[in-house]
Short mmCIF file of C-alpha atoms and ligand atoms in Angstrom, two decimals:
data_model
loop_
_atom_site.label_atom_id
_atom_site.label_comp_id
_atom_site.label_asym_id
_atom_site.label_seq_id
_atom_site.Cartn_x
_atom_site.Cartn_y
_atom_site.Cartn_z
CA UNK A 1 -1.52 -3.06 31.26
CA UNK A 2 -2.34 -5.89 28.73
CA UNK A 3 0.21 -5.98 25.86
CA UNK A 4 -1.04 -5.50 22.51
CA UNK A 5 -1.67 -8.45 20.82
CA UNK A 6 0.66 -9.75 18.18
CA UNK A 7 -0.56 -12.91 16.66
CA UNK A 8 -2.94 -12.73 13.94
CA UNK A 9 -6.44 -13.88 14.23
CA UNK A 10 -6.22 -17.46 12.48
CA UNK A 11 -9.69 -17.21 11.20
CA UNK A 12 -8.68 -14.22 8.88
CA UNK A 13 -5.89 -16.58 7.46
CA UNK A 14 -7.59 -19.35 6.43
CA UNK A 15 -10.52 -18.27 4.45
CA UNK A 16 -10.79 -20.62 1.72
CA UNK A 17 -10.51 -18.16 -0.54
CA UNK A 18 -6.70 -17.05 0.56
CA UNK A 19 -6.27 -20.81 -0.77
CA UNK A 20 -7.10 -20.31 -4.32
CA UNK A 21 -3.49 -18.71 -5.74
CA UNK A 22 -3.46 -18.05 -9.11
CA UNK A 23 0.21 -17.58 -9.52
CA UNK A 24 2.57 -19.24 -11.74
CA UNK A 25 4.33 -21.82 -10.02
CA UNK A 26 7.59 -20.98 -11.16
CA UNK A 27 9.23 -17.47 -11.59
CA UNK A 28 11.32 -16.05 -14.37
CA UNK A 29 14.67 -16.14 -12.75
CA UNK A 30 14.10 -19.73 -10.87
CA UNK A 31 16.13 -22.68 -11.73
CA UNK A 32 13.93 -25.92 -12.07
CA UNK A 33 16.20 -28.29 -13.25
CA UNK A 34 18.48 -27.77 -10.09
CA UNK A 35 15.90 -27.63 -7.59
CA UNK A 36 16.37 -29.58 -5.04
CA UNK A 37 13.84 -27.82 -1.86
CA UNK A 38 10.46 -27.38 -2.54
CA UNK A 39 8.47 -24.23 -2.19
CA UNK A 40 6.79 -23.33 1.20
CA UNK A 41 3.14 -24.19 0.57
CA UNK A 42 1.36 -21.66 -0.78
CA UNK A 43 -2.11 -21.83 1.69
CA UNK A 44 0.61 -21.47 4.39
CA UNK A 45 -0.70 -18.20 6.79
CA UNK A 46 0.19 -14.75 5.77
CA UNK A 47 2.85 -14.50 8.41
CA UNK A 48 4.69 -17.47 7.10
CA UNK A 49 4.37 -16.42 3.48
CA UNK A 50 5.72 -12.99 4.75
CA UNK A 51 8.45 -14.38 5.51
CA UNK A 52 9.66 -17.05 2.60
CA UNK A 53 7.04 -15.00 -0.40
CA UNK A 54 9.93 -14.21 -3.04
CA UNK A 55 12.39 -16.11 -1.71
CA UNK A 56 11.79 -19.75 -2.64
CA UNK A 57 14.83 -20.26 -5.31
CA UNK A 58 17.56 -18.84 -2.39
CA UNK A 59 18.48 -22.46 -0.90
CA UNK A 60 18.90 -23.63 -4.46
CA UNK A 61 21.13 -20.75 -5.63
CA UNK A 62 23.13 -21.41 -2.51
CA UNK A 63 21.77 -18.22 -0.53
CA UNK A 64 20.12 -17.15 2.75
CA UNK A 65 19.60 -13.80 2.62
CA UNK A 66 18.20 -12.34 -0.75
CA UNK A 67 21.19 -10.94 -3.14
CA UNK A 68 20.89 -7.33 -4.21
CA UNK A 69 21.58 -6.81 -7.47
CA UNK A 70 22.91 -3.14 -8.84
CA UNK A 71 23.65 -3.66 -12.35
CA UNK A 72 22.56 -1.37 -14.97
CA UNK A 73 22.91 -3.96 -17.94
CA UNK A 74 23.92 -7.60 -18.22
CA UNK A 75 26.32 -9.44 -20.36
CA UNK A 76 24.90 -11.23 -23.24
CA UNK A 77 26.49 -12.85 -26.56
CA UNK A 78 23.36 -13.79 -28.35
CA UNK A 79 22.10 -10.91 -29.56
CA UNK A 80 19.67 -12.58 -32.01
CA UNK A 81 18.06 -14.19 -28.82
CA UNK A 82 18.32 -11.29 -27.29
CA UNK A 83 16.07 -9.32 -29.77
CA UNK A 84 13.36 -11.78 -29.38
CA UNK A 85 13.23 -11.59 -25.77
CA UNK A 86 13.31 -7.44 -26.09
CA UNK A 87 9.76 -7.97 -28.17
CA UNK A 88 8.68 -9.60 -25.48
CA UNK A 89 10.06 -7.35 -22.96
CA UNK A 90 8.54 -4.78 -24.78
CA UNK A 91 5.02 -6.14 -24.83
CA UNK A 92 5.23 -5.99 -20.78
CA UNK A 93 6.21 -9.45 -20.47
CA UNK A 94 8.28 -11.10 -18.51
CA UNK A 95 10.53 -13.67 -20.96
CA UNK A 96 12.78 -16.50 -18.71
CA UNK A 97 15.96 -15.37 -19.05
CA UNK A 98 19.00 -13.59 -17.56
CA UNK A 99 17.65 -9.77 -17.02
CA UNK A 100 18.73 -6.96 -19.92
CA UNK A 101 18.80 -3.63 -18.81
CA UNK A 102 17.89 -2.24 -15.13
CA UNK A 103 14.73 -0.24 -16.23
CA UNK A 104 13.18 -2.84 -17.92
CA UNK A 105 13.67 -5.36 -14.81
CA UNK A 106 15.89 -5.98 -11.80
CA UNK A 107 15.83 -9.49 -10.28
CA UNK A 108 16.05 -7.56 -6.33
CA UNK A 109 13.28 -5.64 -7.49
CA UNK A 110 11.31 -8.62 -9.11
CA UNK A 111 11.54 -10.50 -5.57
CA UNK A 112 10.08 -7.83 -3.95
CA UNK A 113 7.00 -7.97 -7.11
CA UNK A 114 6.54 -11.57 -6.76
CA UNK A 115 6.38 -11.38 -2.63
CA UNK A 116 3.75 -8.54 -2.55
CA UNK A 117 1.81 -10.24 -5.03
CA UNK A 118 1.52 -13.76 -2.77
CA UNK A 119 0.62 -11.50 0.34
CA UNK A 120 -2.13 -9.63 -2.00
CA UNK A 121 -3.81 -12.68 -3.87
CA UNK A 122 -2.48 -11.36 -7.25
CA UNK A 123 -1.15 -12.76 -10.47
CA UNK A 124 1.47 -10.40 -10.53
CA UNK A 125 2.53 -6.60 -9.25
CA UNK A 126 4.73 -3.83 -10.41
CA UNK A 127 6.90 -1.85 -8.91
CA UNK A 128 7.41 2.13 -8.75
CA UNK A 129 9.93 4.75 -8.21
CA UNK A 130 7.13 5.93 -5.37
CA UNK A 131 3.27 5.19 -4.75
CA UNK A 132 2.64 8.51 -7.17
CA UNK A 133 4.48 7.31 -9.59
CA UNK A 134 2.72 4.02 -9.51
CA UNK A 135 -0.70 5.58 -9.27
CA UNK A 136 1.13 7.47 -11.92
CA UNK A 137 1.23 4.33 -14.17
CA UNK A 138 -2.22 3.70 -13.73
CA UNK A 139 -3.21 6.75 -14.73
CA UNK A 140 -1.17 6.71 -18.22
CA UNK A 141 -1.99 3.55 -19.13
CA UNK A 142 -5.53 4.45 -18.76
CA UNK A 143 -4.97 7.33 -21.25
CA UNK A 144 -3.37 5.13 -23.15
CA UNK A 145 -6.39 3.24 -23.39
CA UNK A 146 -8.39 6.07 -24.98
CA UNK A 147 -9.87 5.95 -21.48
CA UNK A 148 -9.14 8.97 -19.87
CA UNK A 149 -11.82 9.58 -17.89
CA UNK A 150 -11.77 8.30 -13.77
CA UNK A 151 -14.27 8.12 -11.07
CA UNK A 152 -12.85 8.46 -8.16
CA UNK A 153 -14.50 8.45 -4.26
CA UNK A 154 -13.24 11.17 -1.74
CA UNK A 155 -11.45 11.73 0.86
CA UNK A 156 -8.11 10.99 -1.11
CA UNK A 157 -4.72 11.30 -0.33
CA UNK A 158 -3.65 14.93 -1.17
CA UNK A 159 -1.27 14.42 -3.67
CA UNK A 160 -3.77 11.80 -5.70
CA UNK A 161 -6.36 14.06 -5.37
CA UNK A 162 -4.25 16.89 -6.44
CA UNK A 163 -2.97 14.88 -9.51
CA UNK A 164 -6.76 13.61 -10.58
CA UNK A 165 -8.16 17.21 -10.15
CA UNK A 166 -5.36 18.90 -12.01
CA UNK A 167 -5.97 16.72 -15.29
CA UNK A 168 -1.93 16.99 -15.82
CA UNK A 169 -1.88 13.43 -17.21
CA UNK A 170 -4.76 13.88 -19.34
CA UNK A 171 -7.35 12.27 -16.80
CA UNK A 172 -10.27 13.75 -16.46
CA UNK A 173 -12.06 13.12 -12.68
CA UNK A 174 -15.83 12.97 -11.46
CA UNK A 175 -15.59 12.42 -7.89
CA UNK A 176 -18.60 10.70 -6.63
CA UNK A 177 -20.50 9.01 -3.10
CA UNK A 178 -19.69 4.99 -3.33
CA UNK A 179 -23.10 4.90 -3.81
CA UNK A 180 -23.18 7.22 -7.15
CA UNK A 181 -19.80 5.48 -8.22
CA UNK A 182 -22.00 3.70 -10.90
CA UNK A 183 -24.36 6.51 -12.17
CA UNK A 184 -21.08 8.27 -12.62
CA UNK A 185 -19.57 6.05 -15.47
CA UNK A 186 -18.71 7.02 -19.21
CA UNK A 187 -18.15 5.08 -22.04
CA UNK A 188 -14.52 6.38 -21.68
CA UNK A 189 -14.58 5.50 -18.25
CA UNK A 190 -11.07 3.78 -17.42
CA UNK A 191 -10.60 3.45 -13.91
CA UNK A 192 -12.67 3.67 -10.66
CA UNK A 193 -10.71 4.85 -7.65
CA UNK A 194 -10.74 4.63 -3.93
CA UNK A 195 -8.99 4.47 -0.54
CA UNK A 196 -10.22 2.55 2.21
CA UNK A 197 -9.85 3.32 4.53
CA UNK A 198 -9.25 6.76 3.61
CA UNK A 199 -6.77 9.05 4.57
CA UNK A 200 -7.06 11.05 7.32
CA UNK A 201 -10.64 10.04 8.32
CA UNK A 202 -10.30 6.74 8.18
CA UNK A 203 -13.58 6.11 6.68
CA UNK A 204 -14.55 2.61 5.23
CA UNK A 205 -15.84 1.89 1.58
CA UNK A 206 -17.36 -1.39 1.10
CA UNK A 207 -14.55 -2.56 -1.37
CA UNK A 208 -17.02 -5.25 -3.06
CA UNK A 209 -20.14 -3.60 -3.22
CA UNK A 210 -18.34 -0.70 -5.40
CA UNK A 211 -16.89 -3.18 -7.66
CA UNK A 212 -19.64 -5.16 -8.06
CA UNK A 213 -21.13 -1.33 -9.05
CA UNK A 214 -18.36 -0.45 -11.27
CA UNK A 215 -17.75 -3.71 -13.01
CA UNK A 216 -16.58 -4.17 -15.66
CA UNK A 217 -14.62 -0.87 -15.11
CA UNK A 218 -11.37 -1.61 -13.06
CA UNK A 219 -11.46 -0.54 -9.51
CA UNK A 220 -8.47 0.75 -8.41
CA UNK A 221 -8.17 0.30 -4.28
CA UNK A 222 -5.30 2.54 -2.73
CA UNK A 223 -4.68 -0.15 0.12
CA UNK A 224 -1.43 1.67 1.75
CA UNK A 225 -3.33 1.60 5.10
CA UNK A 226 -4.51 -1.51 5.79
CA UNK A 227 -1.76 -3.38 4.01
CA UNK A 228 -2.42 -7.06 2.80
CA UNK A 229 -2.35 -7.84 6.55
CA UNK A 230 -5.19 -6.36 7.03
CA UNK A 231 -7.10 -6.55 3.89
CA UNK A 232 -7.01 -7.95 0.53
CA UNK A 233 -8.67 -5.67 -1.87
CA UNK A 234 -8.59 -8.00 -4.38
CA UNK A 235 -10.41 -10.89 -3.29
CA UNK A 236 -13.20 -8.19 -2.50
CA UNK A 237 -13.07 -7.69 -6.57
CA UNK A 238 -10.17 -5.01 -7.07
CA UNK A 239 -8.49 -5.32 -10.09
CA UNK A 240 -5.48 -3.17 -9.44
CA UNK A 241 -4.46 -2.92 -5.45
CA UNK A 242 -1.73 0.57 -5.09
CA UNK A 243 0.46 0.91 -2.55
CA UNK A 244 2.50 3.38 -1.23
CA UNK A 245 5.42 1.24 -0.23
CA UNK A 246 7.22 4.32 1.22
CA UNK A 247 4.54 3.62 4.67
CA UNK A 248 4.05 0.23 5.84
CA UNK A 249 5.54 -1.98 3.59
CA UNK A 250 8.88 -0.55 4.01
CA UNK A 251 7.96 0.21 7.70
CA UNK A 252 11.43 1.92 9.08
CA UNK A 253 11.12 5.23 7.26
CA UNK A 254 13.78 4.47 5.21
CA UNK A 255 12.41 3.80 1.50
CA UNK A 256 10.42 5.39 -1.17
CA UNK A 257 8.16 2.98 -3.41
CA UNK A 258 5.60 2.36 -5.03
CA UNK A 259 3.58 -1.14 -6.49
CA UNK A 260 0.48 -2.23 -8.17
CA UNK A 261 -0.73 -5.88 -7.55
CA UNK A 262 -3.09 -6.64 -10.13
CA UNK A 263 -4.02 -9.62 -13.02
CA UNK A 264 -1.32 -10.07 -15.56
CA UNK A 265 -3.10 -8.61 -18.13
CA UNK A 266 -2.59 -5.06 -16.36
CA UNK A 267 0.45 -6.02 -15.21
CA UNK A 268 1.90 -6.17 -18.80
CA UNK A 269 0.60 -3.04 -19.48
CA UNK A 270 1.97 -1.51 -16.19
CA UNK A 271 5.59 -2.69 -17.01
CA UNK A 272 5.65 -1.20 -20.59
CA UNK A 273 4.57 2.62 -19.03
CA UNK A 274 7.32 1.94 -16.15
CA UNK A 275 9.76 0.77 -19.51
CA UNK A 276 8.97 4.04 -20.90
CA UNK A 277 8.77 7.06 -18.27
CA UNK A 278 11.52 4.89 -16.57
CA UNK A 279 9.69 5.76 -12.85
CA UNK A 280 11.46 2.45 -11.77
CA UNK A 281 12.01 1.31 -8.05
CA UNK A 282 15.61 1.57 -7.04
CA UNK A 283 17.24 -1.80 -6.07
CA UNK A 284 18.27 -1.26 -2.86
CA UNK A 285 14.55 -0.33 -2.15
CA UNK A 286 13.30 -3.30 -3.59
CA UNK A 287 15.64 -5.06 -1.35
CA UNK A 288 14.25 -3.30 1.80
CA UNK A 289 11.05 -3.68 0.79
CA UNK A 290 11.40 -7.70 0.53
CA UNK A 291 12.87 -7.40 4.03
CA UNK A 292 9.99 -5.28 4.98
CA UNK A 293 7.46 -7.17 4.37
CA UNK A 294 9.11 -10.11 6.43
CA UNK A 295 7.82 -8.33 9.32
CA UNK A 296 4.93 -6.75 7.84
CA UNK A 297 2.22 -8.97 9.60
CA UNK A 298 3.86 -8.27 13.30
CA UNK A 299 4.46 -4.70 12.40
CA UNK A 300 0.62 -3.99 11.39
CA UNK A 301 -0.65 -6.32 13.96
CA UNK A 302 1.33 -5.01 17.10
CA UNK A 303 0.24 -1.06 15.69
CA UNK A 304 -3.10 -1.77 14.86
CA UNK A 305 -3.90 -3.37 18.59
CA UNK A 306 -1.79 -0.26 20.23
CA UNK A 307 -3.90 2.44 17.77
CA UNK A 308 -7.25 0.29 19.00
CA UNK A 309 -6.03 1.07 23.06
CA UNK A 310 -5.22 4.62 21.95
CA UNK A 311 -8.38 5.48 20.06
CA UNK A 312 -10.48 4.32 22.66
CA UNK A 313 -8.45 6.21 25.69
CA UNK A 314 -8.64 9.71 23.18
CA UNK A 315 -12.78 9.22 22.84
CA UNK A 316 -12.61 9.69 26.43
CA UNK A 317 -9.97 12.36 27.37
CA UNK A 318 -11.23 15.96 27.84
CA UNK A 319 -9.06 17.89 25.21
CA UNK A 320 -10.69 15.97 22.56
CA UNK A 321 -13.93 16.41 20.82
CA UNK A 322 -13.94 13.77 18.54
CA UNK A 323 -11.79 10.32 17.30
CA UNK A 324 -11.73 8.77 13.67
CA UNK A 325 -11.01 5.21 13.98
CA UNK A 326 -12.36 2.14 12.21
CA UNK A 327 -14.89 0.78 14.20
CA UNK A 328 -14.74 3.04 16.85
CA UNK A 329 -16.62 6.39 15.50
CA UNK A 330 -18.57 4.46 12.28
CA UNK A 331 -19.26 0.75 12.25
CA UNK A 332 -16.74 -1.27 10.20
CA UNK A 333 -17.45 -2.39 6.50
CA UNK A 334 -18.54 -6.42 7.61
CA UNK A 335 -15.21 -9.05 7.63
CA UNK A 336 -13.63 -5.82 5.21
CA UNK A 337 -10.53 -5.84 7.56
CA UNK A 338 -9.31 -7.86 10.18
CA UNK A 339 -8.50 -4.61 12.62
CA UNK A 340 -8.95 -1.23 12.79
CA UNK A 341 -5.34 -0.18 11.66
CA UNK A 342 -2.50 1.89 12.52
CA UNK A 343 -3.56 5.20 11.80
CA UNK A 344 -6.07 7.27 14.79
CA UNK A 345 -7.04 10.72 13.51
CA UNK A 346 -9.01 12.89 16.11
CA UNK A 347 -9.83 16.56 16.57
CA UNK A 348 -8.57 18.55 19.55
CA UNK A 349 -10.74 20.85 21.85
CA UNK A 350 -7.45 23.65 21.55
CA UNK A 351 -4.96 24.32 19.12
CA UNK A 352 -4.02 21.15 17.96
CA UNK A 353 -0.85 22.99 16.31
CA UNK A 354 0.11 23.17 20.20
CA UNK A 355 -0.22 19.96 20.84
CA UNK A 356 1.81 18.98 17.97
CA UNK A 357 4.71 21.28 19.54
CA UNK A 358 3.94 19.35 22.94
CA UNK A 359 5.21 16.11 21.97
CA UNK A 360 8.32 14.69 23.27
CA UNK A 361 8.10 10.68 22.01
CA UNK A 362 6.08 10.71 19.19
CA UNK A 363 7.74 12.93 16.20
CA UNK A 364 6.11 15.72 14.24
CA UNK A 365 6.05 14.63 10.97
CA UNK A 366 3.99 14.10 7.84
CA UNK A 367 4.19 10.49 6.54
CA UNK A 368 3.29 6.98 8.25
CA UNK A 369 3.43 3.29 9.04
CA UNK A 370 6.91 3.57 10.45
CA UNK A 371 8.05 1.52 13.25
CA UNK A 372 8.22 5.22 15.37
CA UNK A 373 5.06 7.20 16.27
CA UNK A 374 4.14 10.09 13.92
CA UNK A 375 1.66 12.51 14.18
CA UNK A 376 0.79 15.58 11.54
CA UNK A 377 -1.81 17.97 10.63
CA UNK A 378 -3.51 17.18 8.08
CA UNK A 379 -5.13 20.49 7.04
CA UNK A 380 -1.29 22.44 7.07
CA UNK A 381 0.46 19.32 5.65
CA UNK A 382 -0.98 16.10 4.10
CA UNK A 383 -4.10 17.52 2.70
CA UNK A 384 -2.82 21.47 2.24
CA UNK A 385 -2.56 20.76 -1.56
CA UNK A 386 -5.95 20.39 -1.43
CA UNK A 387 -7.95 24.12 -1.21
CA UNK A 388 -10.01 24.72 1.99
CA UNK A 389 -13.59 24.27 0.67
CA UNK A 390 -12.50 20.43 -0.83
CA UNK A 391 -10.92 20.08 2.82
CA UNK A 392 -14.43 21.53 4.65
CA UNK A 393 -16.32 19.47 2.21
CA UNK A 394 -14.32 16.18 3.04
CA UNK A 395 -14.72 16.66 7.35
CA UNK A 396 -10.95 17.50 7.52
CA UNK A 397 -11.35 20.20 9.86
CA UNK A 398 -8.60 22.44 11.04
CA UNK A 399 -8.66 20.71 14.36
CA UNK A 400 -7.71 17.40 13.16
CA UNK A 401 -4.26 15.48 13.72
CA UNK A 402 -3.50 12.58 12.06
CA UNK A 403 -0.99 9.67 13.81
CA UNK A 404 0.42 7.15 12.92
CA UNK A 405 1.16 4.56 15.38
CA UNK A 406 3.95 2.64 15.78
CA UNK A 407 5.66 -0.25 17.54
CA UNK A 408 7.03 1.99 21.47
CA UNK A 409 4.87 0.89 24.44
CA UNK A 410 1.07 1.83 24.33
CA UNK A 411 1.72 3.67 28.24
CA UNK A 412 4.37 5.64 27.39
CA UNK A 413 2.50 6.77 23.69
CA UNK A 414 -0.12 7.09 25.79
CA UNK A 415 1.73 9.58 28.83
CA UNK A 416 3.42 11.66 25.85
CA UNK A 417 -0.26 12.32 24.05
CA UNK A 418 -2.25 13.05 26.96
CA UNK A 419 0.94 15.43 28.66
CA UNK A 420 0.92 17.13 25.13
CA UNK A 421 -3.40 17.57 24.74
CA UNK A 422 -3.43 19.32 28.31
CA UNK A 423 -0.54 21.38 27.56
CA UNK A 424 -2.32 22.51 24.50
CA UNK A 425 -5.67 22.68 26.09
C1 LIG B 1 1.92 8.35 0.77
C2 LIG B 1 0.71 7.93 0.03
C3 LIG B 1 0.65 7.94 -1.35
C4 LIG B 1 1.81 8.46 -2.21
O1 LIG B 1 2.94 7.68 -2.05
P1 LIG B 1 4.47 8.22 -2.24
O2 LIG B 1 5.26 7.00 -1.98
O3 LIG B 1 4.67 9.33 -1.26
O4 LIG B 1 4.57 8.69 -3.64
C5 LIG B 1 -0.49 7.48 -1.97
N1 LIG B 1 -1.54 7.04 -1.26
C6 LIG B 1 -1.54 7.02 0.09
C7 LIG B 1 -2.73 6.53 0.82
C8 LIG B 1 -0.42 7.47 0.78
O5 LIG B 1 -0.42 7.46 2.11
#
């Protein structure tokens, strides 16, 4: 067998555009006047900025690893200063300064912020208690906006689409074809949404060509699974780029988070809902989430070339009748992503809820981008919020499993899936 490839194609690293940062140089909590090493450069490759993004005051604080911080509040005598910098705190900004309180900002946390935001080609990004509550965020400050209504492009996650078509936080949806993304519009139109690719059946929207549509309405691109390693929704004209940082980003099933990467000007307004419904991300997860994404790159590369092997052994094994994967079963959006991902969907020619009793390797379980194999059905699990005629009408059919693929050998993935189809066959 040929391993699956782990290095990055170079050419998707060095696009001229990846060169043109707009962050600030220097971060809230950095020390200038002591700095003595200089920041890695920022047009180094995605895996190197993986590795050092959020991290380039440690050698002058005297640190390797990145401290976690757990304080609730922190001490401070000036409290005239202090009320000045709580204005500004208030106004979503982010004043230089010792920190004040832990759910208006967390220097662990604000590593993590500042790292995603290198890896995305964002001013700035925001971190969440989970990805709903970040979507969450969105959603509220659009609202807040006196724009309340969204467009949004199906297939969703379950729980987004749940949360759009339910109207709880005063949204109000028209779901709409890429295509009529535009002829859909309102006056009080405050967000455009979409996943790409989507979950489970991995279909591709051409990120640009719907915010080129859209504009000057904010598209909002759920990018949990393609991760910046794969894509960068914003430099295809995103304005806010969601994550669920629960899947990849954390990547060892271990964390629940959410962030937005975005322009600074949402970002402010981002922080002050977070301020105020207090859906903040937990320290210690922003601390395995900075960790996280140190791998990131190898993680999505060495699952996306295993899920690529796997996708194309499933389009030809006999208990299957049909395979989502990008590029495989519908051509790829052009230079959109530089792979087809981690996730394979397919449908099974018996009862897939057999085959998901079968498995012996690979676990049973909803979720994804861990560095273990998951599989789930979609219909009973991710997308059972959603009622069977929005399932029918979205192609998730009640033969369809959903995996995730992670970082075990492609052969013995591969002997556990096809022992597990025949026995279900
Ligand atoms: C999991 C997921 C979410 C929700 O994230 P949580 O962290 O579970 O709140 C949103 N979008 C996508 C694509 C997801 O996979």
């Amino acid at each position: 067998m040929t391993p699956p490839r782990t290095t990055p194609p170079r050419t998707h690293e060095t696009q001229p555009e990846t060169q043109t940062e707009t962050r600030p140089e220097t971060q809230p909590e950095t020390q200038t006047e002591t700095r003595t090493a200089l920041p890695p450069p920022r047009h180094a490759a995605l895996a190197t900025r993986a590795v050092h993004a959020g991290r380039d005051d440690l050698a002058d604080l005297g640190l390797h690893a990145a401290p976690l911080d757990l304080s609730t509040t922190y001490p401070s005598r000036d409290s005239r200063g202090e009320a000045e910098r709580l204005d500004a705190f208030g106004a979503g900004e982010v004043p230089p300064g010792p920190p004040v309180y832990a759910r208006i900002g967390n220097p662990t946390v604000a590593r993590f912020e500042n790292a995603l935001a290198e890896l995305e080609g964002c001013e700035a990004a925001v971190a969440f208690a989970s990805g709903m509550a970040a979507l969450s965020a969105c959603l509220l400050a659009a609202v807040g906006a006196g724009k309340p209504h969204v467009v949004a492009v199906r297939p969703l996650y379950g729980s987004t689409d749940h949360l759009l078509g339910c109207g709880l936080l005063g949204t109000e949806v028209t779901f709409a074809e890429p295509e009529k993304a535009a002829a859909a519009l309102r006056p009080d139109t405050g967000l455009v949404m979409v996943e790409s690719p989507a979950n489970p059946l991995l279909t591709e929207v051409d990120l640009r060509a719907l915010a080129e549509a859209v504009a000057p309405v904010p598209l909002l691109a759920d990018n949990t699974f393609a991760t910046p390693v794969l894509q960068q929704p914003a430099r295809h004209g995103a304005r806010l780029v969601l994550h669920s940082a629960t899947k990849f980003l954390g990547g060892h099933g271990d964390v629940l988070g959410g962030v937005v990467a975005c322009d600074e000007e949402h970002a402010r307004v981002l922080r002050q809902v977070r301020f105020l419904t207090g859906a903040v991300l937990h320290p210690l997860a922003g601390y395995l989430l900075l960790r996280g994404l140190s791998t990131l790159p190898l993680r999505v590369h060495t699952a996306s070339a295993t899920a690529a092997v796997l996708a194309q052994r499933l389009a030809g094994h006999p208990a299957v009748s049909r395979v989502y994967y990008p590029g495989l079963s519908h051509g790829r959006s052009a230079g959109q992503m530089a792979g087809g991902g981690a996730l394979v969907s397919f449908e099974t020619v018996g009862d897939p809820h057999a085959a998901i009793g079968a498995v012996r390797l690979i676990t049973p379980a909803v979720s994804l981008g861990s560095v273990d194999t998951l599989i789930e059905h979609p219909a009973s699990i991710s997308h059972h919020i959603l009622d069977p005629q929005a399932r029918a009408a979205n192609g998730i059919s009640d033969r369809l499993l959903r995996m995730s693929v992670g970082l075990e050998d492609v052969e013995d993935l591969w002997d556990d899936l096809d022992r597990a189809l025949r026995a279900a066959a």
